[in-house]
Structures are given as structure tokens and as C-alpha cells.
Amino acid sequence: MVKNIDEHWMREALAVATSRGSDPASTPIGCVIVRGQKIIGFAHNECQTMHDATAHAEMVAFRRAGLAVADDDNEGGELRGATLYSTLQPCGMCTMASIWSKVGRIVFGAGRNDVHRMYFETRHIDTLDFIAKAYRDDLTFTDGVLREDCVRLYYPPDAVLSADDQGNL
């Protein structure tokens, strides 16, 4: 049952990722944050449109979800009980934000070894180590949900790209 639920929400993330096109050069990452079977935040990568290097899909979705759940008892917009769905394994910044926002679970489709290195930090730090070593015991992850559908959004690991065509270099 969880697999079907995860696939449902990952399809939503895929729709968000491709809502403005699917050119792998534009890093079409999609993210939805779900709590109680309801999307409370969603976004695609908006670094170029917002002129903000931190406007990754997950970061924008965190901000929107935090606003959606904030109230007098939760002024910080903590996302306890929520699940983050992302078409690509979150980078270091987004993984740390997952820890700080207190989501309970991260689900992603394509992993760092499924795609070209341009989509990740050049030092090849595995962000899953952040989760394993986090001081929170209640954050879990599931990888590979609709992996093949997600992988198709990005350049493959062996793609030959000029340095000018690659981010993060």
C-alpha cells in the first residue's frame, strides 16, 4: 500500500517538475510535501526564475509548506508528520533543510548515481549520510520510487557536457 501511495505522490512531483518544460539543462526537479494525504507545499526548481541559488524545488516547497501549516502553536512552520517527495535525491542544502524542518520522511526517485554529476556537489558527499548521522531518529528515506521516470528528466551519468553547460562546477 505504501508503494502505491508513494508512486501517486511521486507522479505529482513529476508533474510539478515538468510544468515548465523538461530540458535536462534547466534541472527540472519537482517536489511535493504531503501531510495527511494533502499537498501542503510544492515547487519546481526556481533558481533561474528567482535569481536565487537557494531556490531549489525542495527549499521553495519548504517555505510554502511552512506558511501553510504555521499557526499560533507552530510559528516556525515545522513539518512534523510530513513526507517530502522529490524527483531527484536532495542535495546537501535541501537534506539539511529536511532535518531542520522536521519532515518525517524523504522519498526520491533518481539517486545521485543515476544522473550526471552536475546535479550534485562536486565533492561527492552522499547526502544520505546526513540523514544517517542526523541527531534525529525519526527521519527516514525511501529511494528509487518511479526511478526510471525520474531519471529520464536528467542527463545520464555518462553524458559528455562542456563545463559551460554544467552547474555546480
mmCIF file of C-alpha atoms in Angstrom:
data_model
loop_
_atom_site.group_PDB
_atom_site.id
_atom_site.type_symbol
_atom_site.label_atom_id
_atom_site.label_comp_id
_atom_site.label_asym_id
_atom_site.label_seq_id
_atom_site.Cartn_x
_atom_site.Cartn_y
_atom_site.Cartn_z
ATOM 1 C CA MET A 1 0.000 0.000 0.000
ATOM 2 C CA VAL A 2 2.798 2.449 0.858
ATOM 3 C CA LYS A 3 4.369 1.787 -2.549
ATOM 4 C CA ASN A 4 1.168 2.839 -4.331
ATOM 5 C CA ILE A 5 0.854 5.942 -2.171
ATOM 6 C CA ASP A 6 4.490 6.848 -2.787
ATOM 7 C CA GLU A 7 4.049 6.360 -6.534
ATOM 8 C CA HIS A 8 0.941 8.553 -6.506
ATOM 9 C CA TRP A 9 2.744 11.454 -4.832
ATOM 10 C CA MET A 10 5.870 10.960 -6.955
ATOM 11 C CA ARG A 11 3.698 11.328 -10.048
ATOM 12 C CA GLU A 12 2.582 14.659 -8.597
ATOM 13 C CA ALA A 13 6.247 15.636 -8.151
ATOM 14 C CA LEU A 14 6.956 14.606 -11.754
ATOM 15 C CA ALA A 15 4.083 16.794 -12.965
ATOM 16 C CA VAL A 16 5.478 19.735 -10.999
ATOM 17 C CA ALA A 17 8.993 19.079 -12.355
ATOM 18 C CA THR A 18 7.827 19.215 -15.965
ATOM 19 C CA SER A 19 5.304 22.036 -15.552
ATOM 20 C CA ARG A 20 7.735 24.459 -17.213
ATOM 21 C CA GLY A 21 9.430 22.041 -19.573
ATOM 22 C CA SER A 22 11.695 19.041 -19.372
ATOM 23 C CA ASP A 23 15.061 20.229 -20.699
ATOM 24 C CA PRO A 24 17.685 18.497 -18.509
ATOM 25 C CA ALA A 25 19.847 21.634 -18.705
ATOM 26 C CA SER A 26 17.208 23.530 -16.702
ATOM 27 C CA THR A 27 17.355 20.975 -13.861
ATOM 28 C CA PRO A 28 13.662 20.093 -13.842
ATOM 29 C CA ILE A 29 13.334 18.968 -10.243
ATOM 30 C CA GLY A 30 9.866 18.665 -8.766
ATOM 31 C CA CYS A 31 8.946 18.435 -5.109
ATOM 32 C CA VAL A 32 5.716 17.982 -3.194
ATOM 33 C CA ILE A 33 5.362 17.926 0.580
ATOM 34 C CA VAL A 34 2.439 15.878 1.829
ATOM 35 C CA ARG A 35 0.836 15.674 5.255
ATOM 36 C CA GLY A 36 -2.415 13.914 5.996
ATOM 37 C CA GLN A 37 -2.858 12.883 2.347
ATOM 38 C CA LYS A 38 -2.826 16.540 1.294
ATOM 39 C CA ILE A 39 -0.147 18.511 -0.551
ATOM 40 C CA ILE A 40 0.880 21.369 1.734
ATOM 41 C CA GLY A 41 3.731 22.644 -0.424
ATOM 42 C CA PHE A 42 5.043 22.076 -3.919
ATOM 43 C CA ALA A 43 7.586 23.631 -6.246
ATOM 44 C CA HIS A 44 9.923 23.063 -9.143
ATOM 45 C CA ASN A 45 13.487 24.317 -9.293
ATOM 46 C CA GLU A 46 13.283 28.130 -9.386
ATOM 47 C CA CYS A 47 16.932 29.206 -9.147
ATOM 48 C CA GLN A 48 16.908 30.946 -12.512
ATOM 49 C CA THR A 49 13.443 32.487 -12.301
ATOM 50 C CA MET A 50 14.006 33.823 -8.771
ATOM 51 C CA HIS A 51 17.691 34.691 -9.335
ATOM 52 C CA ASP A 52 18.395 32.785 -6.136
ATOM 53 C CA ALA A 53 20.894 29.936 -5.893
ATOM 54 C CA THR A 54 18.980 28.548 -2.886
ATOM 55 C CA ALA A 55 15.626 28.336 -4.697
ATOM 56 C CA HIS A 56 15.846 24.586 -5.204
ATOM 57 C CA ALA A 57 12.491 22.848 -5.570
ATOM 58 C CA GLU A 58 12.675 21.464 -2.038
ATOM 59 C CA MET A 59 13.593 24.823 -0.478
ATOM 60 C CA VAL A 60 10.725 26.650 -2.181
ATOM 61 C CA ALA A 61 8.334 23.837 -1.231
ATOM 62 C CA PHE A 62 9.525 24.039 2.415
ATOM 63 C CA ARG A 63 8.760 27.754 2.502
ATOM 64 C CA ARG A 64 5.298 27.243 1.036
ATOM 65 C CA ALA A 65 4.525 24.286 3.315
ATOM 66 C CA GLY A 66 5.732 26.182 6.367
ATOM 67 C CA LEU A 67 3.375 29.028 5.571
ATOM 68 C CA ALA A 68 0.536 26.573 5.013
ATOM 69 C CA VAL A 69 0.890 24.943 8.445
ATOM 70 C CA ALA A 70 2.040 27.897 10.551
ATOM 71 C CA ASP A 71 -0.276 28.928 13.384
ATOM 72 C CA ASP A 72 -0.023 30.178 16.974
ATOM 73 C CA ASP A 73 1.285 26.783 18.100
ATOM 74 C CA ASN A 74 3.663 26.360 15.151
ATOM 75 C CA GLU A 75 5.054 29.773 14.286
ATOM 76 C CA GLY A 76 8.202 28.221 12.842
ATOM 77 C CA GLY A 77 6.224 26.157 10.346
ATOM 78 C CA GLU A 78 7.650 22.808 11.449
ATOM 79 C CA LEU A 79 6.592 19.985 9.155
ATOM 80 C CA ARG A 80 6.311 17.095 11.624
ATOM 81 C CA GLY A 81 4.425 14.172 10.143
ATOM 82 C CA ALA A 82 5.029 15.341 6.568
ATOM 83 C CA THR A 83 6.713 13.474 3.728
ATOM 84 C CA LEU A 84 8.869 15.198 1.122
ATOM 85 C CA TYR A 85 8.710 13.712 -2.391
ATOM 86 C CA SER A 86 11.410 14.804 -4.827
ATOM 87 C CA THR A 87 12.207 13.612 -8.326
ATOM 88 C CA LEU A 88 15.936 13.771 -7.524
ATOM 89 C CA GLN A 89 17.828 12.909 -4.353
ATOM 90 C CA PRO A 90 18.003 16.135 -2.345
ATOM 91 C CA CYS A 91 21.355 17.930 -2.298
ATOM 92 C CA GLY A 92 23.188 18.743 0.925
ATOM 93 C CA MET A 93 21.373 22.046 1.477
ATOM 94 C CA CYS A 94 17.955 20.501 0.916
ATOM 95 C CA THR A 95 18.770 17.459 3.046
ATOM 96 C CA MET A 96 19.816 19.681 5.952
ATOM 97 C CA ALA A 97 16.652 21.731 5.476
ATOM 98 C CA SER A 98 14.682 18.469 5.684
ATOM 99 C CA ILE A 99 16.308 17.768 9.016
ATOM 100 C CA TRP A 100 15.656 21.290 10.333
ATOM 101 C CA SER A 101 12.073 21.457 9.060
ATOM 102 C CA LYS A 102 11.392 18.182 10.859
ATOM 103 C CA VAL A 103 9.779 16.298 7.984
ATOM 104 C CA GLY A 104 9.402 12.660 8.943
ATOM 105 C CA ARG A 105 10.331 11.099 5.656
ATOM 106 C CA ILE A 106 12.123 11.808 2.379
ATOM 107 C CA VAL A 107 11.137 9.912 -0.763
ATOM 108 C CA PHE A 108 13.011 10.412 -4.022
ATOM 109 C CA GLY A 109 13.084 8.897 -7.483
ATOM 110 C CA ALA A 110 16.501 9.309 -9.116
ATOM 111 C CA GLY A 111 19.604 8.980 -6.957
ATOM 112 C CA ARG A 112 22.942 10.687 -7.368
ATOM 113 C CA ASN A 113 24.431 7.665 -9.167
ATOM 114 C CA ASP A 114 21.570 7.635 -11.694
ATOM 115 C CA VAL A 115 22.316 11.073 -13.139
ATOM 116 C CA HIS A 116 25.172 13.277 -14.312
ATOM 117 C CA ARG A 117 27.429 14.666 -11.588
ATOM 118 C CA MET A 118 26.466 18.244 -12.477
ATOM 119 C CA TYR A 119 23.324 17.879 -10.364
ATOM 120 C CA PHE A 120 25.274 17.419 -7.131
ATOM 121 C CA GLU A 121 28.077 18.914 -5.118
ATOM 122 C CA THR A 122 31.448 18.359 -6.730
ATOM 123 C CA ARG A 123 32.940 16.760 -3.623
ATOM 124 C CA HIS A 124 30.530 13.823 -3.964
ATOM 125 C CA ILE A 125 29.268 13.936 -0.409
ATOM 126 C CA ASP A 126 26.436 11.463 -0.119
ATOM 127 C CA THR A 127 23.542 13.357 1.390
ATOM 128 C CA LEU A 128 22.058 10.123 2.714
ATOM 129 C CA ASP A 129 24.920 10.159 5.222
ATOM 130 C CA PHE A 130 23.452 13.385 6.606
ATOM 131 C CA ILE A 131 20.258 11.538 7.397
ATOM 132 C CA ALA A 132 22.016 8.519 8.857
ATOM 133 C CA LYS A 133 24.130 10.721 11.123
ATOM 134 C CA ALA A 134 21.471 13.313 11.989
ATOM 135 C CA TYR A 135 20.627 13.684 15.639
ATOM 136 C CA ARG A 136 17.014 12.836 14.783
ATOM 137 C CA ASP A 137 15.990 9.202 14.875
ATOM 138 C CA ASP A 138 12.603 9.809 13.295
ATOM 139 C CA LEU A 139 13.689 10.837 9.776
ATOM 140 C CA THR A 140 13.680 8.049 7.211
ATOM 141 C CA PHE A 141 14.109 7.884 3.456
ATOM 142 C CA THR A 142 12.906 5.758 0.581
ATOM 143 C CA ASP A 143 14.749 5.860 -2.728
ATOM 144 C CA GLY A 144 14.013 4.682 -6.238
ATOM 145 C CA VAL A 145 10.283 5.456 -6.374
ATOM 146 C CA LEU A 146 9.433 5.694 -10.095
ATOM 147 C CA ARG A 147 13.188 5.801 -10.643
ATOM 148 C CA GLU A 148 13.097 5.322 -14.420
ATOM 149 C CA ASP A 149 10.500 8.066 -14.917
ATOM 150 C CA CYS A 150 12.573 10.428 -12.792
ATOM 151 C CA VAL A 151 15.918 9.507 -14.383
ATOM 152 C CA ARG A 152 14.562 10.490 -17.808
ATOM 153 C CA LEU A 153 14.376 14.121 -16.641
ATOM 154 C CA TYR A 154 18.146 14.440 -16.275
ATOM 155 C CA TYR A 155 21.381 13.961 -18.163
ATOM 156 C CA PRO A 156 22.724 10.407 -17.723
ATOM 157 C CA PRO A 157 25.929 9.812 -15.738
ATOM 158 C CA ASP A 158 27.991 9.307 -18.885
ATOM 159 C CA ALA A 159 26.753 12.390 -20.781
ATOM 160 C CA VAL A 160 29.573 14.426 -22.277
ATOM 161 C CA LEU A 161 28.855 18.071 -21.450
ATOM 162 C CA SER A 162 31.041 21.127 -21.712
ATOM 163 C CA ALA A 163 31.933 22.869 -18.455
ATOM 164 C CA ASP A 164 29.763 25.801 -19.541
ATOM 165 C CA ASP A 165 26.732 23.514 -19.741
ATOM 166 C CA GLN A 166 27.184 22.167 -16.227
ATOM 167 C CA GLY A 167 26.029 23.667 -12.982
ATOM 168 C CA ASN A 168 27.966 23.211 -9.727
ATOM 169 C CA LEU A 169 31.413 23.377 -11.376
#
